[in-house]
Short mmCIF file of C-alpha atoms and ligand atoms in Angstrom, two decimals:
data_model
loop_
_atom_site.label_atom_id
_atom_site.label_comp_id
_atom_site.label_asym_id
_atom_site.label_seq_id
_atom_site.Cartn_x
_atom_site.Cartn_y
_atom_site.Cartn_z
CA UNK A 216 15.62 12.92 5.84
CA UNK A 217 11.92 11.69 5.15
CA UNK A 218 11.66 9.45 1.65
CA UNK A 219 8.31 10.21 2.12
CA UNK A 220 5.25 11.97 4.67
CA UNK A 221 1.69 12.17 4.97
CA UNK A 222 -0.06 13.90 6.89
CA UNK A 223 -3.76 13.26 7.74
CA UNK A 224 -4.73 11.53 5.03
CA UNK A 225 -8.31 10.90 3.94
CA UNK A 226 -10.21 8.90 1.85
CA UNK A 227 -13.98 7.56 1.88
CA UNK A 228 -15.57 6.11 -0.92
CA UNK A 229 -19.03 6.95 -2.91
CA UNK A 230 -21.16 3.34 -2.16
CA UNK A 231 -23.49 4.80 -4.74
CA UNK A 232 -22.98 4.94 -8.53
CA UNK A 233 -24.21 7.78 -10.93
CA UNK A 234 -27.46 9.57 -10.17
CA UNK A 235 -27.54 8.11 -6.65
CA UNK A 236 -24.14 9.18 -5.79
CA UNK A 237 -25.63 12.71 -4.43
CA UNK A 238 -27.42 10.84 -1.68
CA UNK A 239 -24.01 9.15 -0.71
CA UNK A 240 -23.13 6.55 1.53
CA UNK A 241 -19.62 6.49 2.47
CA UNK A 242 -16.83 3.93 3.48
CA UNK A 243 -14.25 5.66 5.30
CA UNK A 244 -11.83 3.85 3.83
CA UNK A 245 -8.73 6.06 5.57
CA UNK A 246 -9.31 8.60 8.33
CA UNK A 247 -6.56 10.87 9.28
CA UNK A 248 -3.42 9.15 8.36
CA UNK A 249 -0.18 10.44 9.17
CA UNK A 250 3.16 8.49 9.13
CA UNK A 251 6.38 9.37 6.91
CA UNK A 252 9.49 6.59 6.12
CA UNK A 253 13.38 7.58 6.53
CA UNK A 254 15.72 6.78 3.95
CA UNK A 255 16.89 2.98 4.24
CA UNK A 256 14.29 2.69 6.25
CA UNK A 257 11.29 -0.22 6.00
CA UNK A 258 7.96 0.95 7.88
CA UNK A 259 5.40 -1.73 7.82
CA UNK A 260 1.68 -0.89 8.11
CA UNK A 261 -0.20 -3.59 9.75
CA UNK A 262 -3.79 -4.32 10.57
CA UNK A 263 -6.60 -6.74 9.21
CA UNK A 264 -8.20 -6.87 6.29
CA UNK A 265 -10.46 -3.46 5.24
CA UNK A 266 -8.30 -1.68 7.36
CA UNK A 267 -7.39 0.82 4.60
CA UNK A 268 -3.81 -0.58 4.04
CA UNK A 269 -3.89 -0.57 0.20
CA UNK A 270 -6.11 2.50 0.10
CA UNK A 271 -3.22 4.16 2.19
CA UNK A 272 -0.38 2.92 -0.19
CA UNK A 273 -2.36 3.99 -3.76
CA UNK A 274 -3.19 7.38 -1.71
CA UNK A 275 0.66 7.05 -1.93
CA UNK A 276 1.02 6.68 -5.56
CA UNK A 277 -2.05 8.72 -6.50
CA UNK A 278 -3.70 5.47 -7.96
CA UNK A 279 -6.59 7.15 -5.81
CA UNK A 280 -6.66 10.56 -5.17
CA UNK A 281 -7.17 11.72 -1.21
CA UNK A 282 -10.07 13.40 0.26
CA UNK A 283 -7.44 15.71 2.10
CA UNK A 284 -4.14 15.78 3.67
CA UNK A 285 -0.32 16.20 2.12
CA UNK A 286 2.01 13.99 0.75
CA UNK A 287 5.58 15.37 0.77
CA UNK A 288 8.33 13.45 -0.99
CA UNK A 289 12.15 13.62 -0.32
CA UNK A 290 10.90 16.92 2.44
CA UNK A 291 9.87 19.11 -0.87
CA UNK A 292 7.99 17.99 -3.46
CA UNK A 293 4.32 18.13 -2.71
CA UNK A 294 3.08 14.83 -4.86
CA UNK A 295 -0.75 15.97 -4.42
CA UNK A 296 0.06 19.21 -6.76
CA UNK A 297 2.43 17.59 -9.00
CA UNK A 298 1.59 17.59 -12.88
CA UNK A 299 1.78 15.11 -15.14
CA UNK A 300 5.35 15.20 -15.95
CA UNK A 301 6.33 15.28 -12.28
CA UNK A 302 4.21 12.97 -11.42
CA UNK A 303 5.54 10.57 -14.01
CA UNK A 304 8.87 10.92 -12.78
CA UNK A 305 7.87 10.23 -8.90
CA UNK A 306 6.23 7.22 -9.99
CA UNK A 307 9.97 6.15 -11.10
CA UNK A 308 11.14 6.56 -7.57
CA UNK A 309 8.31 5.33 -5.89
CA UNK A 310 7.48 1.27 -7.13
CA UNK A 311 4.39 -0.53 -6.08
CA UNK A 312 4.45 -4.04 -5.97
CA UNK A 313 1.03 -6.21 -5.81
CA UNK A 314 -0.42 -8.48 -3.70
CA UNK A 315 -1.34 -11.10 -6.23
CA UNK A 316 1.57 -11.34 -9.39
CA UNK A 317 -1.04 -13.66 -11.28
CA UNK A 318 -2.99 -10.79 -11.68
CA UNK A 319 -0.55 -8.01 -11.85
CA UNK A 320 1.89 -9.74 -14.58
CA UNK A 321 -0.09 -10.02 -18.27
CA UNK A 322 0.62 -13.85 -19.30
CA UNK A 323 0.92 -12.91 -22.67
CA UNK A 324 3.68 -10.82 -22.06
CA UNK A 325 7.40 -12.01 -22.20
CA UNK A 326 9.32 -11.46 -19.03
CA UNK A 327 11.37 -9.08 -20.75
CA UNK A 328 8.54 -7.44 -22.05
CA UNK A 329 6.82 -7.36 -18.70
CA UNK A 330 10.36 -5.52 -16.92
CA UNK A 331 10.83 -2.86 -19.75
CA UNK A 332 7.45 -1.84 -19.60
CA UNK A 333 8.40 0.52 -16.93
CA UNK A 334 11.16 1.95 -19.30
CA UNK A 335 8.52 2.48 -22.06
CA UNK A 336 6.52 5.06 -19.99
CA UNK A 337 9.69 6.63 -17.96
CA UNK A 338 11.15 9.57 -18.78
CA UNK A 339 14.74 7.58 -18.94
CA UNK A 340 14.97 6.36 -22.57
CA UNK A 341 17.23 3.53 -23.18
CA UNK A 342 18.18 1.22 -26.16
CA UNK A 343 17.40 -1.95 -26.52
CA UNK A 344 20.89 -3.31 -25.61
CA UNK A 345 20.66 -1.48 -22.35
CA UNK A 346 17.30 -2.48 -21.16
CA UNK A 347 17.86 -6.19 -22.28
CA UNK A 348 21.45 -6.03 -20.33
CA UNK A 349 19.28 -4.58 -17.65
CA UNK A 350 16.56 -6.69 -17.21
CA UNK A 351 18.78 -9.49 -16.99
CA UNK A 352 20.50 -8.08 -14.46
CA UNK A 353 17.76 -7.63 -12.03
CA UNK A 354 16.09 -10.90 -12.91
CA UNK A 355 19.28 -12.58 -11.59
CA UNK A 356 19.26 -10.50 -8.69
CA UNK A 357 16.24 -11.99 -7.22
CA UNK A 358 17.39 -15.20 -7.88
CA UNK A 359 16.16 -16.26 -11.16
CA UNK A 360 17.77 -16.31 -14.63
CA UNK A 361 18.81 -13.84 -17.32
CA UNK A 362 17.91 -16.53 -19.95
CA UNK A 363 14.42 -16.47 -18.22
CA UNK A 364 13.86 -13.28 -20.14
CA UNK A 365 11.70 -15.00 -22.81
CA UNK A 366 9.62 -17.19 -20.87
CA UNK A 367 6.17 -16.02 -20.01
CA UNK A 368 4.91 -15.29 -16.55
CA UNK A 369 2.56 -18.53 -16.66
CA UNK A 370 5.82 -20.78 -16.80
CA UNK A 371 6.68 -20.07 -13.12
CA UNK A 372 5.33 -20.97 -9.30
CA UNK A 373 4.04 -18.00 -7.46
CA UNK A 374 7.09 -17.55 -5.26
CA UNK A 375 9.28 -16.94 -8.71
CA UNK A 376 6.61 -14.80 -10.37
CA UNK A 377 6.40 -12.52 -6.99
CA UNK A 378 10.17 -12.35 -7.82
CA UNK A 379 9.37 -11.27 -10.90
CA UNK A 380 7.06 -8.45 -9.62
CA UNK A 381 9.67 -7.19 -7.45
CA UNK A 382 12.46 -7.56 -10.17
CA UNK A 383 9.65 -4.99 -12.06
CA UNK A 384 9.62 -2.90 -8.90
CA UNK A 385 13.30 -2.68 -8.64
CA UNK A 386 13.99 -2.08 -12.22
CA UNK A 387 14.31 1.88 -12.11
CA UNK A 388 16.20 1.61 -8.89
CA UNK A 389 13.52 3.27 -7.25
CA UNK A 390 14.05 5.26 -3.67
CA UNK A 391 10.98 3.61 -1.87
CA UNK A 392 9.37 0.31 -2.87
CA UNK A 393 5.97 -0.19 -1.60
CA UNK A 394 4.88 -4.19 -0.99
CA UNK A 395 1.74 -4.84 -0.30
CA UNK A 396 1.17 -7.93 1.27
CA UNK A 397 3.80 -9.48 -1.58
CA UNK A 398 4.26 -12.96 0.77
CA UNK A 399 0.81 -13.43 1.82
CA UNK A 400 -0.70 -15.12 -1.45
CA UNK A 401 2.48 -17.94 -0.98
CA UNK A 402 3.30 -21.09 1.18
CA UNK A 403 5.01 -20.60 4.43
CA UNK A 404 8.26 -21.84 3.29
CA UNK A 405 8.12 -19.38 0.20
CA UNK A 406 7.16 -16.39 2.46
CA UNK A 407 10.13 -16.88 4.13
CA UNK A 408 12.77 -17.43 0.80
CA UNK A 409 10.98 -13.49 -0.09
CA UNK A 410 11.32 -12.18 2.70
CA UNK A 411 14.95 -13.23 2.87
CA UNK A 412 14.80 -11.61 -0.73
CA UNK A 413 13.76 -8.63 0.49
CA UNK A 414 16.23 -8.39 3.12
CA UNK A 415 18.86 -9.10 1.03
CA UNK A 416 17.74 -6.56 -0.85
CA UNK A 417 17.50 -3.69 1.42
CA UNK A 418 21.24 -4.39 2.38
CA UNK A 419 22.27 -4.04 -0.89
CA UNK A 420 20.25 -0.96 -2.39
CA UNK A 421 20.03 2.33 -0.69
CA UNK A 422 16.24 2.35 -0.56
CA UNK A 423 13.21 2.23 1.98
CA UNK A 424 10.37 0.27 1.94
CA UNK A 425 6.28 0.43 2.39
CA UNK A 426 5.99 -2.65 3.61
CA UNK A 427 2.28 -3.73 4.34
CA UNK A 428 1.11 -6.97 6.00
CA UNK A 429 -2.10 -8.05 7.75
CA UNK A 430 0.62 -10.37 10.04
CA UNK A 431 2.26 -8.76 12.79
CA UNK A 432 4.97 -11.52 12.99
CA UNK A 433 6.02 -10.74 9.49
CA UNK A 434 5.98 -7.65 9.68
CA UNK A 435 8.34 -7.52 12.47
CA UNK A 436 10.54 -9.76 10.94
CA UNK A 437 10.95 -7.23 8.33
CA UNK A 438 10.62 -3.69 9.55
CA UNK A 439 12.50 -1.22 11.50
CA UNK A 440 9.13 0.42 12.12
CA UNK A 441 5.57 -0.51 12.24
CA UNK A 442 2.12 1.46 12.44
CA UNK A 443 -0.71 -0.63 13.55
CA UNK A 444 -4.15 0.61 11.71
CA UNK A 445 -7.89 -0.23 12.45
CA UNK A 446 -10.70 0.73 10.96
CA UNK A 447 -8.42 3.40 8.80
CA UNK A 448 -6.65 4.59 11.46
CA UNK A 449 -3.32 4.56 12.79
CA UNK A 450 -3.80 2.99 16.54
CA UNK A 451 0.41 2.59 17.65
CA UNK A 452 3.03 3.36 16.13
CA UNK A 453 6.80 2.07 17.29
CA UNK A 454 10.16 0.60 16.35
CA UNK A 455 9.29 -3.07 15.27
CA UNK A 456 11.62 -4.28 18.36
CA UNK A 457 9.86 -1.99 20.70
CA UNK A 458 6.18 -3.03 19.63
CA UNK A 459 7.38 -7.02 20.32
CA UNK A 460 8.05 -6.08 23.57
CA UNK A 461 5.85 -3.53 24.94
CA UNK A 462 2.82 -3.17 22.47
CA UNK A 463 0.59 -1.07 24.39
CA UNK A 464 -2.66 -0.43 22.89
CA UNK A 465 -5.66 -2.80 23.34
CA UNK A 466 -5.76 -3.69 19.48
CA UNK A 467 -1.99 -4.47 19.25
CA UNK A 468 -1.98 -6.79 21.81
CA UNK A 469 -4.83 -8.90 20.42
CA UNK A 470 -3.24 -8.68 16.83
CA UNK A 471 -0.15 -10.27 18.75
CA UNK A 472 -1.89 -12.61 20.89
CA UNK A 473 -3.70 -13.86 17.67
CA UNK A 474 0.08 -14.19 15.37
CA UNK A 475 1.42 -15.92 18.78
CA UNK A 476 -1.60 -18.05 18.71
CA UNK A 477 -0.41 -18.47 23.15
CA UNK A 478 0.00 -16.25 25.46
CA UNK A 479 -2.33 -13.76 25.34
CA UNK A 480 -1.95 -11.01 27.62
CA UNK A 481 -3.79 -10.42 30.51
CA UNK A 482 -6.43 -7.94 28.79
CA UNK A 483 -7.55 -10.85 26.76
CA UNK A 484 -7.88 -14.02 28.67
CA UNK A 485 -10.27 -15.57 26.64
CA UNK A 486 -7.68 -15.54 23.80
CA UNK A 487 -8.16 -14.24 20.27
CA UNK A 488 -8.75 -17.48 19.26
CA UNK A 489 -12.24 -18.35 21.09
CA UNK A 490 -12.89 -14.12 20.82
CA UNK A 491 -15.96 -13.86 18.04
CA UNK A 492 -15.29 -10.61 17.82
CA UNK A 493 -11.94 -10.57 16.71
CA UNK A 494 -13.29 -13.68 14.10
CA UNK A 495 -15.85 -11.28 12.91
CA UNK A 496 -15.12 -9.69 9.30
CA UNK A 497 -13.92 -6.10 9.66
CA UNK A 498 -16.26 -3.83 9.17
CA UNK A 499 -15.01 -0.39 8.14
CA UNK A 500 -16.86 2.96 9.26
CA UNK A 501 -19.71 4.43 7.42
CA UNK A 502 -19.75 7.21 9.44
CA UNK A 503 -17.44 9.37 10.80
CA UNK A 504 -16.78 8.29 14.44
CA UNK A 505 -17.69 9.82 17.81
CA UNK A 506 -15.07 8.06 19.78
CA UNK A 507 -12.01 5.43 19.96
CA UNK A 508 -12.42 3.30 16.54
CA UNK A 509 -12.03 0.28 18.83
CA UNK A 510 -13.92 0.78 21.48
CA UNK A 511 -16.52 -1.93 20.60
CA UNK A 512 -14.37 -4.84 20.81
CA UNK A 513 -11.81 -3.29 23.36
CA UNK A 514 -11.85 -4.79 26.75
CA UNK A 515 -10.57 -1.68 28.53
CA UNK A 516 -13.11 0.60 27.12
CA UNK A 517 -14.85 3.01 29.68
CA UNK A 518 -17.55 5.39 28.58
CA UNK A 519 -15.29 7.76 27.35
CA UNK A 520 -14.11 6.01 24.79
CA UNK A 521 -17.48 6.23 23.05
CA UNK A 522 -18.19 9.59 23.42
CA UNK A 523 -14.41 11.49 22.58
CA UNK A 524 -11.53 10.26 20.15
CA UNK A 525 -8.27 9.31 21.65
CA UNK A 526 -5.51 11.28 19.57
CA UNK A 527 -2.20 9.75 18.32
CA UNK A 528 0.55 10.56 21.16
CA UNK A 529 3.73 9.70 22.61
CA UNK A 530 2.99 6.67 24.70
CA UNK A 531 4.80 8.21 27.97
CA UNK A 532 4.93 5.72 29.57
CA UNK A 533 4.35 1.84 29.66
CA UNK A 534 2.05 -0.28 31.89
CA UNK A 535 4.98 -0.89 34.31
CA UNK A 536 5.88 2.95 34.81
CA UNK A 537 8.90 2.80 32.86
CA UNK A 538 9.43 5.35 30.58
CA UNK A 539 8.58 4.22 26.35
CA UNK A 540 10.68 5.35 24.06
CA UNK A 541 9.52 9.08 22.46
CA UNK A 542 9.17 6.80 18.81
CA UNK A 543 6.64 5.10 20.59
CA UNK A 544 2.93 6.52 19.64
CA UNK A 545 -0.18 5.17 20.69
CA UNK A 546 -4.03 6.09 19.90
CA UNK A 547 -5.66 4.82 23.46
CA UNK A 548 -7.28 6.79 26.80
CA UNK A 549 -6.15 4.20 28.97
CA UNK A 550 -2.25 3.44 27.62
CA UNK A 551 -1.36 6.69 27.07
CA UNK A 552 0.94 9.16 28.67
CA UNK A 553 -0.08 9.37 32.14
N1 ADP B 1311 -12.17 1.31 -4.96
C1 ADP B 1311 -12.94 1.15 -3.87
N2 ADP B 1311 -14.25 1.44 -3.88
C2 ADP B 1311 -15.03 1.31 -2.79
N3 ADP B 1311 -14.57 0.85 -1.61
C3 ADP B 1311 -13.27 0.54 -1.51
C4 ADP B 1311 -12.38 0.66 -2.63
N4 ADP B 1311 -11.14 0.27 -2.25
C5 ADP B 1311 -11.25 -0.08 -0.94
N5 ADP B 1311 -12.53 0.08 -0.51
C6 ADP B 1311 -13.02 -0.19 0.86
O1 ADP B 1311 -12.19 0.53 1.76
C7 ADP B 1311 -11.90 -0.24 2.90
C8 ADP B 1311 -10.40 -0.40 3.05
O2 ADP B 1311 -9.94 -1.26 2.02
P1 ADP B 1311 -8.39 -1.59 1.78
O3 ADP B 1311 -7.63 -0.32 1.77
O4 ADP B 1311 -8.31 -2.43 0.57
O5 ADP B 1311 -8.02 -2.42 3.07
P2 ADP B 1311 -6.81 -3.44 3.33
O6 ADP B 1311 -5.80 -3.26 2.26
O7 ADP B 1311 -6.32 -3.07 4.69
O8 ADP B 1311 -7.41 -4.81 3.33
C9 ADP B 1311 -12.67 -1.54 2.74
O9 ADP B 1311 -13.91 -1.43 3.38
C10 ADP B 1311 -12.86 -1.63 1.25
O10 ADP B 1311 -14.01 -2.37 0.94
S1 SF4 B 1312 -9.34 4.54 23.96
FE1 SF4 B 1312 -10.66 3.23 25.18
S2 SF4 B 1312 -11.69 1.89 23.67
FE2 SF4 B 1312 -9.97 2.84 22.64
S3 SF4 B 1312 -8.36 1.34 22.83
FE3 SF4 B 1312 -8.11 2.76 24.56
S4 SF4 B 1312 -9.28 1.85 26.24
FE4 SF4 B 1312 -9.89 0.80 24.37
MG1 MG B 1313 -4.97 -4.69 0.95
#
């Protein structure tokens, strides 16, 4: 069973305010998104900055609400249609937790205050004894103390207040916890003691995770799947083991060259590194695309790629004729079946 679908998702965004907004210019922030997460399982979506990874993820949660396309949660419920009530209740089951907890966690709130927040807005009411019980609980479960309850947010490093923000997430024991780019505001050695966090985790809770990262290492370490995106679109798609190996499509393999910082592969000798394109700040469409969304920086790219748009399909096969596993999805003339 699916925790959760889409199916071509879209979202652009109005560049103009007010009066000017008829005359629009657009930022297609998300173009034709579809992916959907298994129970216990963690899918990571990957890709560089303005990619559309956090527009994806509120599309999600209806922070923003989608151009077009379907959500389904749990194979029924259609979260685009739900009311107020319902949606209430999915945002119980479906936790976000933010980037930066600085920002996300109000200093002048007590930790306890800051966990039973969620309570205060859920349909679930509980007493005081429970929620203080429970708060404690989950505070010790990622590692920090029940008697930390009354401190304020301020008190503690960023590594402990991201544990905080996930001991917020986790609270409701939802089904699918989204974390977007939760380890990338912290210290290498602190990414790690989260992500070890997380694992634990995700061994001990029946529940799937969202789990976005602009670093394809990380993101491996984590996830059972991944979905590469550029320029708001989903370019591969594969088991995380599978993509290490045999990433196939143009984009992939200079995301990995870059996160191996050695070794590029042969379609980009120059190495990411010394590439100025791949240095170059994202830029995300303003139009709606004729071809491949990657064809300007892509080595391989033949005239085709400017003219049609590759679709999302099973690889077929790999580079060295061996057959790719049918999980294995790519968005490329040139690595696809054939
Ligand atoms: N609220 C918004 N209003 C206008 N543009 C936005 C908004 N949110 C995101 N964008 C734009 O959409 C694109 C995708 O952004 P985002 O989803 O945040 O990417 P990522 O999370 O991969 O870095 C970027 O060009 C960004 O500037
Ligand atoms: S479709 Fe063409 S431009 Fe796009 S990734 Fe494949 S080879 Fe490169
Ligand atoms: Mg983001």
């Amino acid at each position: 069973m699916a925790v959760i679908s889409a199916f071509n998702l879209k979202k652009r965004f109005n560049l103009e305010a007010g009066f000017f907004a008829r005359f629009g210019r657009f930022v297609y922030a998300v173009n034709d998104v579809s992916f959907s997460i298994g129970e216990n399982e963690s899918y990571g979506l990957v890709g560089e900055s303005g990619c559309g990874k956090t527009t994806t993820a509120r599309l999600l949660v209806r922070m923003y609400k989608a151009d077009s396309g379907r959500i389904i949660f749990q194979d029924r419920e259609d979260v685009l249609a739900m009311k107020r009530g319902e949606l209430k209740k999915y945002r119980e089951r479906v936790k976000y937790v933010f980037q930066d907890p600085a920002r996300s966690l109000n200093p002048r709130m007590s930790i306890y205050d800051v966990l039973v927040s969620g309570y205060r807005w859920s349909s679930r009411r509980v007493g005081e004894k429970t929620a203080r019980r429970e708060a404690a609980a989950v505070l010790e479960e990622v590692g920090l103390d029940g008697a930390d309850l009354e401190r304020r947010s301020t008190e503690f490093s960023g590594g402990q207040r991201q544990r905080i923000s996930i001991a917020r997430g986790l609270l409701m024991k939802p089904d699918l916890l989204i974390c977007d780019e939760v380890v990338s505001a912290l210290d290498v050695s602190i990414q790690g003691q989260i992500l070890n966090l997380l694992l634990d985790i995700r061994s001990r809770h029946k529940l799937s995770f969202l789990f976005i990262a602009h670093d394809l290492k990380v993101a491996c370490y984590f996830c059972d799947r991944i979905g590469v995106m550029y320029r708001g679109e989903l370019m591969e798609e594969a088991p995380a083991a599978d993509l290490y190996r045999t990433a196939l499509h143009p984009y992939t393999r200079l995301l990995f060259s870059s996160a191996l910082g050695s070794g590029s592969p042969a379609a980009f000798p120059e190495g990411p590194g010394r590439n100025p394109a791949f240095e170059r700040e994202l830029k995300t469409p303003l139009s709606e695309l004729a071809g491949c969304a990657f064809a300007e920086r892509c080595p391989l790219a033949e005239d085709r790629c400017f003219r049609e748009q590759p679709v999302l399909q099973p690889a077929g096969r790999t580079d060295g004729g061996s057959p790719a596993p049918e999980n294995h999805r790519v968005r490329c003339f040139r690595t696809g079946p054939g």
